[in-house]
Amino acid sequence: MSSVRPTIMLIVRGLKSDLPYEELERRYKERMPQFREVPGLVQKYYSVDESTGEWAGIYLWDSEESLAAYLESDLRKTIPSAYELTEPPRVERFPIVDVLRT
């Protein structure tokens, strides 16, 4: 992980698509370089519940300002079409109060 201490976490759950696992994996890997360039994004985790096929993204941000800029970005706005989502995901945000490792 980066040496920058994250201050805010965004969890996007319920990413549901009729695309097969392999296609979703191909698409998120193709988009990874774009996410690596997002200012203030300390880390992003890609996760899937294999029993339901539901995907999630866990984002760690260096500030509320960086998160706010991302939420207004074209990259964020393309997520539903990039993965052909069948319904809107659930978005949760949490302040990070402490970290185990720095």
PDB file of C-alpha atoms in Angstrom:
ATOM      1  CA  MET A   1       0.000   0.000   0.000  1.00  0.00           C
ATOM      2  CA  SER A   2       1.045   3.585  -0.502  1.00  0.00           C
ATOM      3  CA  SER A   3       2.743   5.473   2.329  1.00  0.00           C
ATOM      4  CA  VAL A   4      -0.117   7.993   2.206  1.00  0.00           C
ATOM      5  CA  ARG A   5      -2.490   7.410   5.097  1.00  0.00           C
ATOM      6  CA  PRO A   6      -6.079   7.076   3.877  1.00  0.00           C
ATOM      7  CA  THR A   7      -8.750   9.157   5.589  1.00  0.00           C
ATOM      8  CA  ILE A   8     -11.938   7.961   3.907  1.00  0.00           C
ATOM      9  CA  MET A   9     -13.213   4.622   2.570  1.00  0.00           C
ATOM     10  CA  LEU A  10     -15.833   4.187  -0.122  1.00  0.00           C
ATOM     11  CA  ILE A  11     -17.493   0.799  -0.570  1.00  0.00           C
ATOM     12  CA  VAL A  12     -19.522   0.204  -3.718  1.00  0.00           C
ATOM     13  CA  ARG A  13     -21.483  -3.043  -3.333  1.00  0.00           C
ATOM     14  CA  GLY A  14     -24.125  -4.794  -5.330  1.00  0.00           C
ATOM     15  CA  LEU A  15     -22.423  -4.517  -8.697  1.00  0.00           C
ATOM     16  CA  LYS A  16     -24.613  -6.958 -10.605  1.00  0.00           C
ATOM     17  CA  SER A  17     -24.227  -7.803 -14.266  1.00  0.00           C
ATOM     18  CA  ASP A  18     -25.329 -10.575 -16.597  1.00  0.00           C
ATOM     19  CA  LEU A  19     -21.811 -10.706 -18.048  1.00  0.00           C
ATOM     20  CA  PRO A  20     -19.791 -13.834 -17.172  1.00  0.00           C
ATOM     21  CA  TYR A  21     -17.076 -13.641 -14.504  1.00  0.00           C
ATOM     22  CA  GLU A  22     -14.276 -13.836 -17.057  1.00  0.00           C
ATOM     23  CA  GLU A  23     -15.633 -10.884 -19.031  1.00  0.00           C
ATOM     24  CA  LEU A  24     -16.071  -8.734 -15.938  1.00  0.00           C
ATOM     25  CA  GLU A  25     -12.524  -9.603 -14.885  1.00  0.00           C
ATOM     26  CA  ARG A  26     -11.193  -8.669 -18.329  1.00  0.00           C
ATOM     27  CA  ARG A  27     -13.005  -5.346 -18.219  1.00  0.00           C
ATOM     28  CA  TYR A  28     -11.863  -4.289 -14.755  1.00  0.00           C
ATOM     29  CA  LYS A  29      -8.259  -5.254 -15.557  1.00  0.00           C
ATOM     30  CA  GLU A  30      -8.467  -3.200 -18.740  1.00  0.00           C
ATOM     31  CA  ARG A  31      -9.607  -0.173 -16.693  1.00  0.00           C
ATOM     32  CA  MET A  32      -7.020  -0.543 -13.892  1.00  0.00           C
ATOM     33  CA  PRO A  33      -4.501   1.877 -15.465  1.00  0.00           C
ATOM     34  CA  GLN A  34      -7.144   4.617 -15.435  1.00  0.00           C
ATOM     35  CA  PHE A  35      -7.773   4.070 -11.734  1.00  0.00           C
ATOM     36  CA  ARG A  36      -4.027   4.112 -10.995  1.00  0.00           C
ATOM     37  CA  GLU A  37      -4.000   7.689 -12.303  1.00  0.00           C
ATOM     38  CA  VAL A  38      -6.882   8.997 -10.140  1.00  0.00           C
ATOM     39  CA  PRO A  39      -5.535  11.711  -7.822  1.00  0.00           C
ATOM     40  CA  GLY A  40      -5.909  10.867  -4.159  1.00  0.00           C
ATOM     41  CA  LEU A  41      -6.883   7.213  -4.638  1.00  0.00           C
ATOM     42  CA  VAL A  42      -4.586   5.403  -2.217  1.00  0.00           C
ATOM     43  CA  GLN A  43      -5.835   1.882  -3.003  1.00  0.00           C
ATOM     44  CA  LYS A  44      -8.699   0.076  -4.697  1.00  0.00           C
ATOM     45  CA  TYR A  45      -9.747  -3.503  -4.007  1.00  0.00           C
ATOM     46  CA  TYR A  46     -11.857  -5.544  -6.414  1.00  0.00           C
ATOM     47  CA  SER A  47     -13.998  -8.167  -4.723  1.00  0.00           C
ATOM     48  CA  VAL A  48     -16.620 -10.723  -5.695  1.00  0.00           C
ATOM     49  CA  ASP A  49     -19.005 -12.942  -3.750  1.00  0.00           C
ATOM     50  CA  GLU A  50     -18.798 -16.075  -5.855  1.00  0.00           C
ATOM     51  CA  SER A  51     -21.996 -17.510  -4.349  1.00  0.00           C
ATOM     52  CA  THR A  52     -24.115 -14.578  -5.614  1.00  0.00           C
ATOM     53  CA  GLY A  53     -21.980 -13.169  -8.425  1.00  0.00           C
ATOM     54  CA  GLU A  54     -22.140  -9.760  -6.734  1.00  0.00           C
ATOM     55  CA  TRP A  55     -19.040  -7.590  -7.152  1.00  0.00           C
ATOM     56  CA  ALA A  56     -17.772  -4.796  -4.929  1.00  0.00           C
ATOM     57  CA  GLY A  57     -15.164  -2.086  -5.091  1.00  0.00           C
ATOM     58  CA  ILE A  58     -13.415  -0.872  -1.955  1.00  0.00           C
ATOM     59  CA  TYR A  59     -11.642   2.451  -2.355  1.00  0.00           C
ATOM     60  CA  LEU A  60      -9.283   4.162   0.098  1.00  0.00           C
ATOM     61  CA  TRP A  61      -8.906   7.928  -0.341  1.00  0.00           C
ATOM     62  CA  ASP A  62      -6.443  10.491   0.975  1.00  0.00           C
ATOM     63  CA  SER A  63      -9.157  13.125   1.494  1.00  0.00           C
ATOM     64  CA  GLU A  64     -12.817  13.991   1.118  1.00  0.00           C
ATOM     65  CA  GLU A  65     -11.836  16.394  -1.663  1.00  0.00           C
ATOM     66  CA  SER A  66     -10.216  13.627  -3.728  1.00  0.00           C
ATOM     67  CA  LEU A  67     -13.248  11.398  -3.239  1.00  0.00           C
ATOM     68  CA  ALA A  68     -15.620  14.225  -4.219  1.00  0.00           C
ATOM     69  CA  ALA A  69     -13.637  14.907  -7.397  1.00  0.00           C
ATOM     70  CA  TYR A  70     -13.724  11.205  -8.326  1.00  0.00           C
ATOM     71  CA  LEU A  71     -17.482  10.983  -7.744  1.00  0.00           C
ATOM     72  CA  GLU A  72     -17.946  13.754 -10.329  1.00  0.00           C
ATOM     73  CA  SER A  73     -15.451  12.257 -12.804  1.00  0.00           C
ATOM     74  CA  ASP A  74     -16.165  10.691 -16.181  1.00  0.00           C
ATOM     75  CA  LEU A  75     -14.391   7.512 -15.018  1.00  0.00           C
ATOM     76  CA  ARG A  76     -16.907   7.077 -12.190  1.00  0.00           C
ATOM     77  CA  LYS A  77     -19.831   7.841 -14.478  1.00  0.00           C
ATOM     78  CA  THR A  78     -18.793   5.089 -16.933  1.00  0.00           C
ATOM     79  CA  ILE A  79     -18.909   2.264 -14.373  1.00  0.00           C
ATOM     80  CA  PRO A  80     -22.549   1.222 -15.019  1.00  0.00           C
ATOM     81  CA  SER A  81     -22.029   0.986 -18.779  1.00  0.00           C
ATOM     82  CA  ALA A  82     -18.526  -0.514 -18.575  1.00  0.00           C
ATOM     83  CA  TYR A  83     -19.838  -3.479 -16.612  1.00  0.00           C
ATOM     84  CA  GLU A  84     -23.368  -3.483 -18.017  1.00  0.00           C
ATOM     85  CA  LEU A  85     -24.858  -3.257 -14.533  1.00  0.00           C
ATOM     86  CA  THR A  86     -28.408  -4.514 -14.189  1.00  0.00           C
ATOM     87  CA  GLU A  87     -29.241  -2.288 -11.198  1.00  0.00           C
ATOM     88  CA  PRO A  88     -27.681   0.617  -9.333  1.00  0.00           C
ATOM     89  CA  PRO A  89     -25.044  -0.383  -6.765  1.00  0.00           C
ATOM     90  CA  ARG A  90     -25.143   0.536  -3.086  1.00  0.00           C
ATOM     91  CA  VAL A  91     -22.586   3.160  -2.098  1.00  0.00           C
ATOM     92  CA  GLU A  92     -21.346   3.485   1.471  1.00  0.00           C
ATOM     93  CA  ARG A  93     -18.684   5.830   2.806  1.00  0.00           C
ATOM     94  CA  PHE A  94     -16.850   5.647   6.100  1.00  0.00           C
ATOM     95  CA  PRO A  95     -14.220   7.860   7.718  1.00  0.00           C
ATOM     96  CA  ILE A  96     -11.080   5.912   8.605  1.00  0.00           C
ATOM     97  CA  VAL A  97     -10.355   6.464  12.278  1.00  0.00           C
ATOM     98  CA  ASP A  98      -7.188   4.375  12.564  1.00  0.00           C
ATOM     99  CA  VAL A  99      -5.008   1.915  10.651  1.00  0.00           C
ATOM    100  CA  LEU A 100      -3.266  -1.277  11.709  1.00  0.00           C
ATOM    101  CA  ARG A 101      -0.225  -0.839   9.464  1.00  0.00           C
ATOM    102  CA  THR A 102       1.261   2.327   8.070  1.00  0.00           C
TER     103      THR A 102
END
